[in-house]
Short mmCIF file of N, CA and C in Angstrom, two decimals:
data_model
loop_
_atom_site.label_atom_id
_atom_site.label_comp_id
_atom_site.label_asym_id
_atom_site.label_seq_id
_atom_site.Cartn_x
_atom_site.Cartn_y
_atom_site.Cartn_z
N UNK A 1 43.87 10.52 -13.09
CA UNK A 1 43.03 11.13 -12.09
C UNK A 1 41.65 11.47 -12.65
N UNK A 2 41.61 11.99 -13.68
CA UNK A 2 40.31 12.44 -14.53
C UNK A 2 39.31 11.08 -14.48
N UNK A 3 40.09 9.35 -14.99
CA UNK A 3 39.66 8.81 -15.31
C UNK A 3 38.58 8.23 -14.19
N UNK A 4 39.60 8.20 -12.56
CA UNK A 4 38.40 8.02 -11.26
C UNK A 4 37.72 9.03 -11.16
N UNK A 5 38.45 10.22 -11.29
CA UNK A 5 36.93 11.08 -11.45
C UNK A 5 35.65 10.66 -12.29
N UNK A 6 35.72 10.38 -13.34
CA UNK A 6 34.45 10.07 -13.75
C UNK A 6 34.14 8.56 -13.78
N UNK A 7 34.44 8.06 -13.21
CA UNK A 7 34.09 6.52 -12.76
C UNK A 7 33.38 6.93 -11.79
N UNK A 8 34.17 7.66 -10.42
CA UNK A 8 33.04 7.62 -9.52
C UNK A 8 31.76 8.55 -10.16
N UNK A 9 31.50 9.55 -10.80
CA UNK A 9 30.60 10.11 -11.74
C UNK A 9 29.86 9.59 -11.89
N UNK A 10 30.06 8.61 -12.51
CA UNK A 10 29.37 7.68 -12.95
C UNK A 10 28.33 6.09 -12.22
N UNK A 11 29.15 5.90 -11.21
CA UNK A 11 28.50 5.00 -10.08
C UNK A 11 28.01 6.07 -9.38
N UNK A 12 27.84 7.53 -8.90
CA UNK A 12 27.25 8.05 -8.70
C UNK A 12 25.39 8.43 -9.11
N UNK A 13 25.91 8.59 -10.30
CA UNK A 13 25.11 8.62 -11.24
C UNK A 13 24.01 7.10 -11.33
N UNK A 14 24.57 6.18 -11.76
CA UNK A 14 23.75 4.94 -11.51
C UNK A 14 23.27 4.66 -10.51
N UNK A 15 23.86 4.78 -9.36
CA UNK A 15 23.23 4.87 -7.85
C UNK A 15 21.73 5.97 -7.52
N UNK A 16 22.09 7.18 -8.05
CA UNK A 16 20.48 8.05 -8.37
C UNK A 16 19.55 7.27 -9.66
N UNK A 17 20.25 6.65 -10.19
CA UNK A 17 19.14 6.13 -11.15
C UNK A 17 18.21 5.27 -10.91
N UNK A 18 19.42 4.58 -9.96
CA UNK A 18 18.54 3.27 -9.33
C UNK A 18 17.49 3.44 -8.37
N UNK A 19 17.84 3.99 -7.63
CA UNK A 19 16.82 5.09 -6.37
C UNK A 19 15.78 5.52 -7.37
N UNK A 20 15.53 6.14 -8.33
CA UNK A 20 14.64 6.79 -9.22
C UNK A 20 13.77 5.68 -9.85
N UNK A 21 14.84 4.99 -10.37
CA UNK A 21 13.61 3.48 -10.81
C UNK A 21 13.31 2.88 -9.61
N UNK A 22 13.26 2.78 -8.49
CA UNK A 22 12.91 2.38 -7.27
C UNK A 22 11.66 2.86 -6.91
N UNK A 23 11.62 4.55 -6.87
CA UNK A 23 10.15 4.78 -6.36
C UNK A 23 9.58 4.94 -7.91
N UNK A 24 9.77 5.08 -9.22
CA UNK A 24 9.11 4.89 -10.23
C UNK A 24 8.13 3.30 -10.33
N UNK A 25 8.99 2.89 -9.74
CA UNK A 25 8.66 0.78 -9.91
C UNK A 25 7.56 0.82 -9.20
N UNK A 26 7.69 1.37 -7.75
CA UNK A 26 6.28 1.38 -6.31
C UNK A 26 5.24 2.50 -6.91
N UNK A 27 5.22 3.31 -7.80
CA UNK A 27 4.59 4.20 -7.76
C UNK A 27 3.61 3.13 -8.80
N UNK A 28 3.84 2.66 -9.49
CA UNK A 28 3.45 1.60 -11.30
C UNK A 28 2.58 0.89 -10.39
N UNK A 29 3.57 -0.10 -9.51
CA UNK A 29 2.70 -1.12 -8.84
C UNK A 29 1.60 -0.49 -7.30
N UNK A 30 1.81 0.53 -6.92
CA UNK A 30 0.61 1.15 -6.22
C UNK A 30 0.03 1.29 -6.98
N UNK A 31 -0.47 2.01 -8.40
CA UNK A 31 -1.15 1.81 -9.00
C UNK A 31 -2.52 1.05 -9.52
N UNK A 32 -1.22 -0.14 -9.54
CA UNK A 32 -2.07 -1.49 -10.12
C UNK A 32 -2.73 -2.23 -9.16
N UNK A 33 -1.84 -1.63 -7.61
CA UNK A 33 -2.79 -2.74 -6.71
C UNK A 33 -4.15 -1.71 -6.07
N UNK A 34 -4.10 -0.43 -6.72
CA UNK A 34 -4.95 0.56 -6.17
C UNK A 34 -6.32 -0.56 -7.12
N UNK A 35 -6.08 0.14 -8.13
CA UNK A 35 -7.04 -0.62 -9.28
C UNK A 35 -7.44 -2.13 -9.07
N UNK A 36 -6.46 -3.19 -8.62
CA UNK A 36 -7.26 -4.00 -8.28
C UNK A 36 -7.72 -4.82 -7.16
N UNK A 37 -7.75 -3.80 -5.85
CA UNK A 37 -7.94 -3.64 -4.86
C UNK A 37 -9.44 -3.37 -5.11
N UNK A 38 -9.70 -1.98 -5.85
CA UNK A 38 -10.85 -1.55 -5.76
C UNK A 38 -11.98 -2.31 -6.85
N UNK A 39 -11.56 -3.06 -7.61
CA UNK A 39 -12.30 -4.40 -8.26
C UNK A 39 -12.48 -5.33 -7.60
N UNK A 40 -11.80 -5.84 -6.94
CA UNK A 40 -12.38 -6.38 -5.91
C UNK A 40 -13.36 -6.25 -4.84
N UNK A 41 -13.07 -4.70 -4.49
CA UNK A 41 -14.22 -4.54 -3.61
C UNK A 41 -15.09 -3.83 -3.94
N UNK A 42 -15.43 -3.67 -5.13
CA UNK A 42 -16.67 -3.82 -6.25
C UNK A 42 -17.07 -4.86 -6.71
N UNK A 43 -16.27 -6.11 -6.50
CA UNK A 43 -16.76 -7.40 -6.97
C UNK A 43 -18.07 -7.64 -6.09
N UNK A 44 -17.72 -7.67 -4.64
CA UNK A 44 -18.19 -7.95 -3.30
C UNK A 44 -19.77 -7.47 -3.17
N UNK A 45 -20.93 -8.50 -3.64
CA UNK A 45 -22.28 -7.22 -3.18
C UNK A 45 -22.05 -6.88 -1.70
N UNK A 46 -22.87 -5.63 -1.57
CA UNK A 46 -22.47 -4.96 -0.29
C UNK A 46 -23.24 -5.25 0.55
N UNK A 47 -24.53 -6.62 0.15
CA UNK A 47 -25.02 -7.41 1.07
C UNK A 47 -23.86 -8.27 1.98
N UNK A 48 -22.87 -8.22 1.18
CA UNK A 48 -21.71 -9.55 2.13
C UNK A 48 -20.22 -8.96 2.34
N UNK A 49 -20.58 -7.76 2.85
CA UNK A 49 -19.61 -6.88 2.90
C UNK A 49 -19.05 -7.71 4.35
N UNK A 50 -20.02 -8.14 4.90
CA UNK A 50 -20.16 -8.33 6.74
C UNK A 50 -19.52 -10.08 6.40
N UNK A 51 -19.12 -10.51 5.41
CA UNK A 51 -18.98 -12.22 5.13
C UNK A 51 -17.64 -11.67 6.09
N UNK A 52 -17.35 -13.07 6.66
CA UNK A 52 -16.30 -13.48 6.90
C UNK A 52 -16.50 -15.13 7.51
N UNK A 53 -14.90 -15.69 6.64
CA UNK A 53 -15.02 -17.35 6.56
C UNK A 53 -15.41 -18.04 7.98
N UNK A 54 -14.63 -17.29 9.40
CA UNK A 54 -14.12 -17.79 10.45
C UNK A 54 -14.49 -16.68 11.61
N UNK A 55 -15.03 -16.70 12.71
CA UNK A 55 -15.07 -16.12 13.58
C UNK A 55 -13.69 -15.52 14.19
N UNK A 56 -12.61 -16.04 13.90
CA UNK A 56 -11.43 -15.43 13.99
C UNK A 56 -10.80 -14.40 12.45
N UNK A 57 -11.64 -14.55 11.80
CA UNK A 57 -11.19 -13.71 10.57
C UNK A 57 -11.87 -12.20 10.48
N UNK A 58 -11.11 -11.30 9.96
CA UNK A 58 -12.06 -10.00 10.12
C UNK A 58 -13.06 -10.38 8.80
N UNK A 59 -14.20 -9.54 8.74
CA UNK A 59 -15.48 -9.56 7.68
C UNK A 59 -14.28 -8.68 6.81
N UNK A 60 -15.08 -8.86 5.37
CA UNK A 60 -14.46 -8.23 4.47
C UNK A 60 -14.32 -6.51 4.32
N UNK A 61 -15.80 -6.50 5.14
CA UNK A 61 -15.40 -4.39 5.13
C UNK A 61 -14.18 -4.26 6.37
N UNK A 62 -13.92 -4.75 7.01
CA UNK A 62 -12.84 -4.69 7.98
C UNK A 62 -11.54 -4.95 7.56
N UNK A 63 -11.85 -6.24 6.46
CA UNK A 63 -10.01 -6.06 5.73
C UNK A 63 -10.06 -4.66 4.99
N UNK A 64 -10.55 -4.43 4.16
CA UNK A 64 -11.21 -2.80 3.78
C UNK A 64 -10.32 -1.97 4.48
N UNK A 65 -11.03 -1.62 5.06
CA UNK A 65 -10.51 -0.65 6.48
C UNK A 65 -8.97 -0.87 7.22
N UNK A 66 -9.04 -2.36 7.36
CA UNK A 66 -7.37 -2.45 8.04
C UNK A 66 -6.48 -1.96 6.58
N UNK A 67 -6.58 -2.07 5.75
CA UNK A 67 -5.75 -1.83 4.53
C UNK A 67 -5.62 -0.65 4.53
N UNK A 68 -6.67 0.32 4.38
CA UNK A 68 -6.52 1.75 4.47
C UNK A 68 -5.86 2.33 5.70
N UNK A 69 -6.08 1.70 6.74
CA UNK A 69 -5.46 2.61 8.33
C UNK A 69 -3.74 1.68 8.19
N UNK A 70 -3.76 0.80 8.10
CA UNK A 70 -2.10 0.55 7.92
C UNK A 70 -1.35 1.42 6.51
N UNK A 71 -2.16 1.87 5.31
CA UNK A 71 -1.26 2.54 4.60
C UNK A 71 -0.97 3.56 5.07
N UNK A 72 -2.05 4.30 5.84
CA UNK A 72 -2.16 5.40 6.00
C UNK A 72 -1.42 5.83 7.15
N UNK A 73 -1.23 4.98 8.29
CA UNK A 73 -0.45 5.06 9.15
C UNK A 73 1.00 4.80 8.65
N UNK A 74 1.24 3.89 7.66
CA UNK A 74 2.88 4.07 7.65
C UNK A 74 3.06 4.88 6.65
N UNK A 75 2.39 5.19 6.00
CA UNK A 75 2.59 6.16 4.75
C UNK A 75 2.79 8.11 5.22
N UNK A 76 2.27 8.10 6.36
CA UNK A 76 2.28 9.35 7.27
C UNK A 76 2.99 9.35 8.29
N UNK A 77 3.57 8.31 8.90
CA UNK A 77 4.17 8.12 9.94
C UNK A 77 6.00 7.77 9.49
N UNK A 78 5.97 7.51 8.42
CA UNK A 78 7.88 7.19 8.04
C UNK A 78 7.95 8.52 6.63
N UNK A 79 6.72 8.62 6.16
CA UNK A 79 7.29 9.72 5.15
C UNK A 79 7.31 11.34 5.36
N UNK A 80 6.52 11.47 6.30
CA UNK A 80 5.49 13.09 6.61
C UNK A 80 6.37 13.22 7.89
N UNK A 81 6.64 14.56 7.90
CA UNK A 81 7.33 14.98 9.28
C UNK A 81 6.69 15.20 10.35
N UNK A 82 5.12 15.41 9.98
CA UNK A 82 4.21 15.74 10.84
C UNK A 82 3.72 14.25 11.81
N UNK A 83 3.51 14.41 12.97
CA UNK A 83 2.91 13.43 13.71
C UNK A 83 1.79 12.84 12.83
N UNK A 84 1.59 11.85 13.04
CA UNK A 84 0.28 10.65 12.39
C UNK A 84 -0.64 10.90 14.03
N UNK A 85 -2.15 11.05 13.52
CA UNK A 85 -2.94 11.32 13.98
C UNK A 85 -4.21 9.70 13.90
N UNK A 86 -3.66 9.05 14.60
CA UNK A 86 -4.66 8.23 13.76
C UNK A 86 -5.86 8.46 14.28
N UNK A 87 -6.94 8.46 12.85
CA UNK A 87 -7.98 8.80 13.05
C UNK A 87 -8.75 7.29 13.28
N UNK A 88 -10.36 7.78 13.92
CA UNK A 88 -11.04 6.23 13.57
C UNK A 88 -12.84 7.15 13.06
N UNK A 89 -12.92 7.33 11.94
CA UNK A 89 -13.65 7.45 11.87
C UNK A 89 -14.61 6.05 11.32
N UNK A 90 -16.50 6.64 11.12
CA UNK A 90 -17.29 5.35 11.91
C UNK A 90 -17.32 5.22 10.57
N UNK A 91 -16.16 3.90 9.60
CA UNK A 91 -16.26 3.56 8.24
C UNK A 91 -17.39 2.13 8.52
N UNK A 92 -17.85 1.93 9.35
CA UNK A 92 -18.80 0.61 9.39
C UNK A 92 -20.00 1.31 8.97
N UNK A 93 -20.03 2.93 8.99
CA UNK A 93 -21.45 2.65 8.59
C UNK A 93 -21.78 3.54 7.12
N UNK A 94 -20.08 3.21 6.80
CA UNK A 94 -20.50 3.98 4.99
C UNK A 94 -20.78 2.61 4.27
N UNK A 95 -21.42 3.68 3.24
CA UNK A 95 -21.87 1.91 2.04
C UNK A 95 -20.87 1.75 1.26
N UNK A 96 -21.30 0.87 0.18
CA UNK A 96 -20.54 0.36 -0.65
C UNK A 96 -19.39 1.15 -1.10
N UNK A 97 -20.43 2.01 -1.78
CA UNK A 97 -19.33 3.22 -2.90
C UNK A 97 -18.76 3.81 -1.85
N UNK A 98 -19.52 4.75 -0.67
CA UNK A 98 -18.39 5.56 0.33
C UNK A 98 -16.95 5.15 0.45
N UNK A 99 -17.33 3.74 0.93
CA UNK A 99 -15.84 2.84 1.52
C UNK A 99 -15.11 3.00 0.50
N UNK A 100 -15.66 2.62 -1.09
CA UNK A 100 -14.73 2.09 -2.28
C UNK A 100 -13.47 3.50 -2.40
N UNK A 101 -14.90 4.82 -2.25
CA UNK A 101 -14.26 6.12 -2.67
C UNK A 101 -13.16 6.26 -1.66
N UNK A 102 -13.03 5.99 -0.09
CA UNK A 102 -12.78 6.46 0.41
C UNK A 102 -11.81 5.59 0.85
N UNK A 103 -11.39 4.49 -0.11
CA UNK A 103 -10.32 3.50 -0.11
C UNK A 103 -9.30 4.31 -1.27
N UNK A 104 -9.91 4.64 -1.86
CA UNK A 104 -9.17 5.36 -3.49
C UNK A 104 -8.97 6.46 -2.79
N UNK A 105 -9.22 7.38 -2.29
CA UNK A 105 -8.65 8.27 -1.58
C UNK A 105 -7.51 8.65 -0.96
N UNK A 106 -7.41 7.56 -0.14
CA UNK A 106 -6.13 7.11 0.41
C UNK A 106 -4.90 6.63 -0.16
N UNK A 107 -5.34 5.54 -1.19
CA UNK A 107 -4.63 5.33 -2.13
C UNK A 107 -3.72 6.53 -2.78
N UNK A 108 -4.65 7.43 -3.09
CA UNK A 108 -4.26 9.07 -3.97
C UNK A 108 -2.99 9.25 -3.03
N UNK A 109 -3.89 9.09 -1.97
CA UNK A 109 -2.73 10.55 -0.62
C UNK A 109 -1.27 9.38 -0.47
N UNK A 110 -0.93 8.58 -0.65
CA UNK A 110 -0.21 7.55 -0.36
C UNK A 110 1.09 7.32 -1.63
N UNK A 111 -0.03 8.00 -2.88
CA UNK A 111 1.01 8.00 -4.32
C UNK A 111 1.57 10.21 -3.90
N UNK A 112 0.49 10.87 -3.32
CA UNK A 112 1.30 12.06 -3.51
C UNK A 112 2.30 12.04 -2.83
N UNK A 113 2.20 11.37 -1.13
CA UNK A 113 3.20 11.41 -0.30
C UNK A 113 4.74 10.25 -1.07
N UNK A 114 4.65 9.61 -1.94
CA UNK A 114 6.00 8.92 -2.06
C UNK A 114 6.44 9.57 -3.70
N UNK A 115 5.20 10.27 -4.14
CA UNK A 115 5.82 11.08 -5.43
C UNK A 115 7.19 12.21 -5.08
N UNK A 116 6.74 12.95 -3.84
CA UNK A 116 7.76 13.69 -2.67
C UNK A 116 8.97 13.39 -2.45
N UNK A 117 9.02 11.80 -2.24
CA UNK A 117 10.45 11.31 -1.60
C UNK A 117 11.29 11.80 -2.33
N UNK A 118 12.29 12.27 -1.52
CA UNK A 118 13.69 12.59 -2.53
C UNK A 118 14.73 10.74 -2.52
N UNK A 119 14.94 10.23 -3.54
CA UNK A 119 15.30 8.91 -3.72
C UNK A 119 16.40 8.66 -2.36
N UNK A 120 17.36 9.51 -2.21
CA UNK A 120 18.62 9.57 -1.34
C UNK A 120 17.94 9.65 -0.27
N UNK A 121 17.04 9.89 0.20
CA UNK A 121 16.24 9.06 1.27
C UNK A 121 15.70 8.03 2.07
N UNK A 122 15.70 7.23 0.90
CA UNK A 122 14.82 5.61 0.80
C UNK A 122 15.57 4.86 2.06
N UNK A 123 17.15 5.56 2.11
CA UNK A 123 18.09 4.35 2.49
C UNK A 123 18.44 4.92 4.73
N UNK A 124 17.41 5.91 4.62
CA UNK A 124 17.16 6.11 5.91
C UNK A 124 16.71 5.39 6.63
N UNK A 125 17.08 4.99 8.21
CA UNK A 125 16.54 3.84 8.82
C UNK A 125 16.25 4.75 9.71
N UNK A 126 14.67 3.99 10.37
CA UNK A 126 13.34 4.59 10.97
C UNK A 126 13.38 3.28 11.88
N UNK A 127 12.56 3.97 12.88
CA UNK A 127 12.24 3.41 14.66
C UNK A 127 11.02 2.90 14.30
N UNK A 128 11.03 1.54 13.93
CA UNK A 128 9.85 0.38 13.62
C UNK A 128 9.80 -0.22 14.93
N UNK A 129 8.17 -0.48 15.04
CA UNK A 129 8.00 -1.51 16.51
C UNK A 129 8.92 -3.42 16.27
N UNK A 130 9.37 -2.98 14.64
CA UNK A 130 9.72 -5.03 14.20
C UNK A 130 11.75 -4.50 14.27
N UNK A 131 12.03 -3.30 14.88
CA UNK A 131 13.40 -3.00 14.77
C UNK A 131 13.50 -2.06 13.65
N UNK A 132 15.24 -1.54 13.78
CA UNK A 132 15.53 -0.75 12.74
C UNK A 132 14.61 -0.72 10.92
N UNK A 133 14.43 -0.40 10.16
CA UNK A 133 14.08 -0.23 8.99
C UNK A 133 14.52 0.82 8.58
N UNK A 134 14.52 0.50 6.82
CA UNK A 134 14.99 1.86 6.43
C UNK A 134 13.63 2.09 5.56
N UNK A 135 13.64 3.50 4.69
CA UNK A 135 12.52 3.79 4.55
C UNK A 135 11.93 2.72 2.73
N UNK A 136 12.62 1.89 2.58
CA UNK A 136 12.53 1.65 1.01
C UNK A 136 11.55 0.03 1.94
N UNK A 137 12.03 -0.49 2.89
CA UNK A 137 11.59 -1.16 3.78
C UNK A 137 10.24 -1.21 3.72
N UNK A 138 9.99 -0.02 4.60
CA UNK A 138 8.94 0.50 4.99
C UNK A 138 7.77 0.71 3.63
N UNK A 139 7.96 1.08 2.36
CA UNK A 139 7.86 1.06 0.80
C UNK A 139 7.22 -0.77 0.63
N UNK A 140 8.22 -1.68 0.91
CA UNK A 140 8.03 -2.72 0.51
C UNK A 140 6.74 -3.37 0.97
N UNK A 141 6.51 -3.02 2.66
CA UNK A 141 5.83 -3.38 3.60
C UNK A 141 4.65 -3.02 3.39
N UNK A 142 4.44 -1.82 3.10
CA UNK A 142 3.04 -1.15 2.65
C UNK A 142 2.61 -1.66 1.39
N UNK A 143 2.83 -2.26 0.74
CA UNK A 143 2.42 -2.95 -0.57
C UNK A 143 2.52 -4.49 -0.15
N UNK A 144 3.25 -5.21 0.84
CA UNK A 144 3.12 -6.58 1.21
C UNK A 144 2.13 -6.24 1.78
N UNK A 145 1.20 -5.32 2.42
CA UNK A 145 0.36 -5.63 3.84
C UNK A 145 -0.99 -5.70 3.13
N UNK A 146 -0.99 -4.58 1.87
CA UNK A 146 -2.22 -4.37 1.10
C UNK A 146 -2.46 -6.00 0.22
N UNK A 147 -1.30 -6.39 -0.32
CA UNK A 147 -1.10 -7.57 -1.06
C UNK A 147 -1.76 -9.15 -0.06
N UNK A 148 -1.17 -8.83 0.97
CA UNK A 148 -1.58 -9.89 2.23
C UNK A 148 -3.30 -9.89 2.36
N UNK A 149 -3.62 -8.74 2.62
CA UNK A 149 -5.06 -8.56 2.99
C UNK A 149 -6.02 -8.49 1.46
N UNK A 150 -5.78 -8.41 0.64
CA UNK A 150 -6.08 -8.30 -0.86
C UNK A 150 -6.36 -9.99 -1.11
N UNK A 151 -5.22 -11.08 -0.90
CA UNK A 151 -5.23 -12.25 -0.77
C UNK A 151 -6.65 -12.90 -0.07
N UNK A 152 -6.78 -12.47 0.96
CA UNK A 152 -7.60 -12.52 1.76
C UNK A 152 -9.30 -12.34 1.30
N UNK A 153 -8.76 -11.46 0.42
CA UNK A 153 -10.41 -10.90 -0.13
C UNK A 153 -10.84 -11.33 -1.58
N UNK A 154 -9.55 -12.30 -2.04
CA UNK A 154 -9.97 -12.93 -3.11
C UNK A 154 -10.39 -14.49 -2.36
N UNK A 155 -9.59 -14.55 -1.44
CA UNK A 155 -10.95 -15.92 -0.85
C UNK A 155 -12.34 -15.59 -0.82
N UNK A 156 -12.16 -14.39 0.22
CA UNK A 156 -13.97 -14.24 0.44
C UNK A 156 -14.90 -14.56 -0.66
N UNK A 157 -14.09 -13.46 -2.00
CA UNK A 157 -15.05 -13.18 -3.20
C UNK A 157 -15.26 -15.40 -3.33
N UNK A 158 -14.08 -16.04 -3.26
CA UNK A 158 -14.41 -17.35 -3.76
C UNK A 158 -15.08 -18.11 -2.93
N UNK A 159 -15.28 -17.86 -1.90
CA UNK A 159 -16.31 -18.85 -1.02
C UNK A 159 -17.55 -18.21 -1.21
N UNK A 160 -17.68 -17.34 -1.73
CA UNK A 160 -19.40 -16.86 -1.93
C UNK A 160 -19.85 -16.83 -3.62
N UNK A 161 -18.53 -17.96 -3.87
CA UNK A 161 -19.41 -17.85 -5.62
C UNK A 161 -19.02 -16.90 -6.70
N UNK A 162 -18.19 -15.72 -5.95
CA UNK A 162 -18.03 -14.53 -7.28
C UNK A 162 -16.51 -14.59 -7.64
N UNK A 163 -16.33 -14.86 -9.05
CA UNK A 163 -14.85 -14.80 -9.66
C UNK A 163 -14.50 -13.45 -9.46
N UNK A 164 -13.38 -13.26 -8.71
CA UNK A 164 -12.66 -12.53 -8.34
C UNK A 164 -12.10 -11.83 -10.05
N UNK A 165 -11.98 -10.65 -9.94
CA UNK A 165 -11.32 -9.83 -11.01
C UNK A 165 -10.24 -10.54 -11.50
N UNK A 166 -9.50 -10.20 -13.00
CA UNK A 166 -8.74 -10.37 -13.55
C UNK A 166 -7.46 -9.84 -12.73
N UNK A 167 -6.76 -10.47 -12.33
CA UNK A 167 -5.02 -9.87 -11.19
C UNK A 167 -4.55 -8.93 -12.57
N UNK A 168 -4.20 -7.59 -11.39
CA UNK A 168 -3.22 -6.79 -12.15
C UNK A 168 -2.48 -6.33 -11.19
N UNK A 169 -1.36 -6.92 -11.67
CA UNK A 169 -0.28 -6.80 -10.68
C UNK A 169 1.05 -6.12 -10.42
N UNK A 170 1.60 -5.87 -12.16
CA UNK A 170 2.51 -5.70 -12.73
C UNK A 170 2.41 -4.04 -12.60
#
């Protein structure tokens, strides 16, 4: 009897560990895509902030901006108990550095809100407009969406001539 006792103990135990290296892993790689998110859009002169390839493509201060209002919306809206307020303030007419700062900003509020999570959480499923999700989901998504639109802005930097930053990804 002792011996399932501490077996389950023990898969107990590994089960919190894993949850723990889970938001340890997203916290490393928010990080890295904070940092080279924002090299990138320091690469960008802020003469061609307004580039974009395709009349169907947003300009690059607009991927900017969609990056920040989708973290910020799911990052407040599946982790924070409080209603999400989405704001729109007028980011078309900050400059360079404003936007950069005020991309890193968000970034910040996005690592305090998942520093919070209690791990035994992650595996909660939340009322997504794409169906059920659970919240580790929702984790994955917010780093695919920044990663998606990040993609995006290493074209721009390459159709206008400027080598895109060194990838840090890890």
């Amino acid at each position: 009897m002792k011996r399932i006792f501490f077996i389950l103990i023990g898969l107990l135990s590994l089960n919190a560990f894993a949850q723990d290296v889970t938001l340890d892993a997203f916290l490393e790689k928010w990080a890295n895509s904070k940092t080279y998110l924002l090299e990138i859009a320091e690469a960008m002169p802020e003469d061609h902030y307004n580039f974009k390839p395709t009349e169907r493509e947003m300009d690059f201060r607009s991927q900017l901006i969609h990056i920040r209002s989708n973290m910020l919306w799911l990052g407040n809206t599946y982790f924070l108990d409080a209603d999400f307020k989405k704001e729109s303030p007028d980011l078309d007419s900050k400059s360079k550095k404003e936007l950069i700062d005020i991309l890193a900003a968000s970034f910040d509020a996005i690592t305090e809100i998942v520093k919070h999570i209690k791990s035994e959480d992650l595996l909660l499923e939340v009322d997504f407009f794409a169906g059920q999700k659970n919240k580790l989901q929702i984790l994955n998504l917010m780093q695919d969406h920044v990663t998606h639109h990040r993609g995006q802005l290493v074209v721009y930097l390459n159709l206008n001539n400027i080598e895109p930053p060194k990838y840090i990804g890890w």
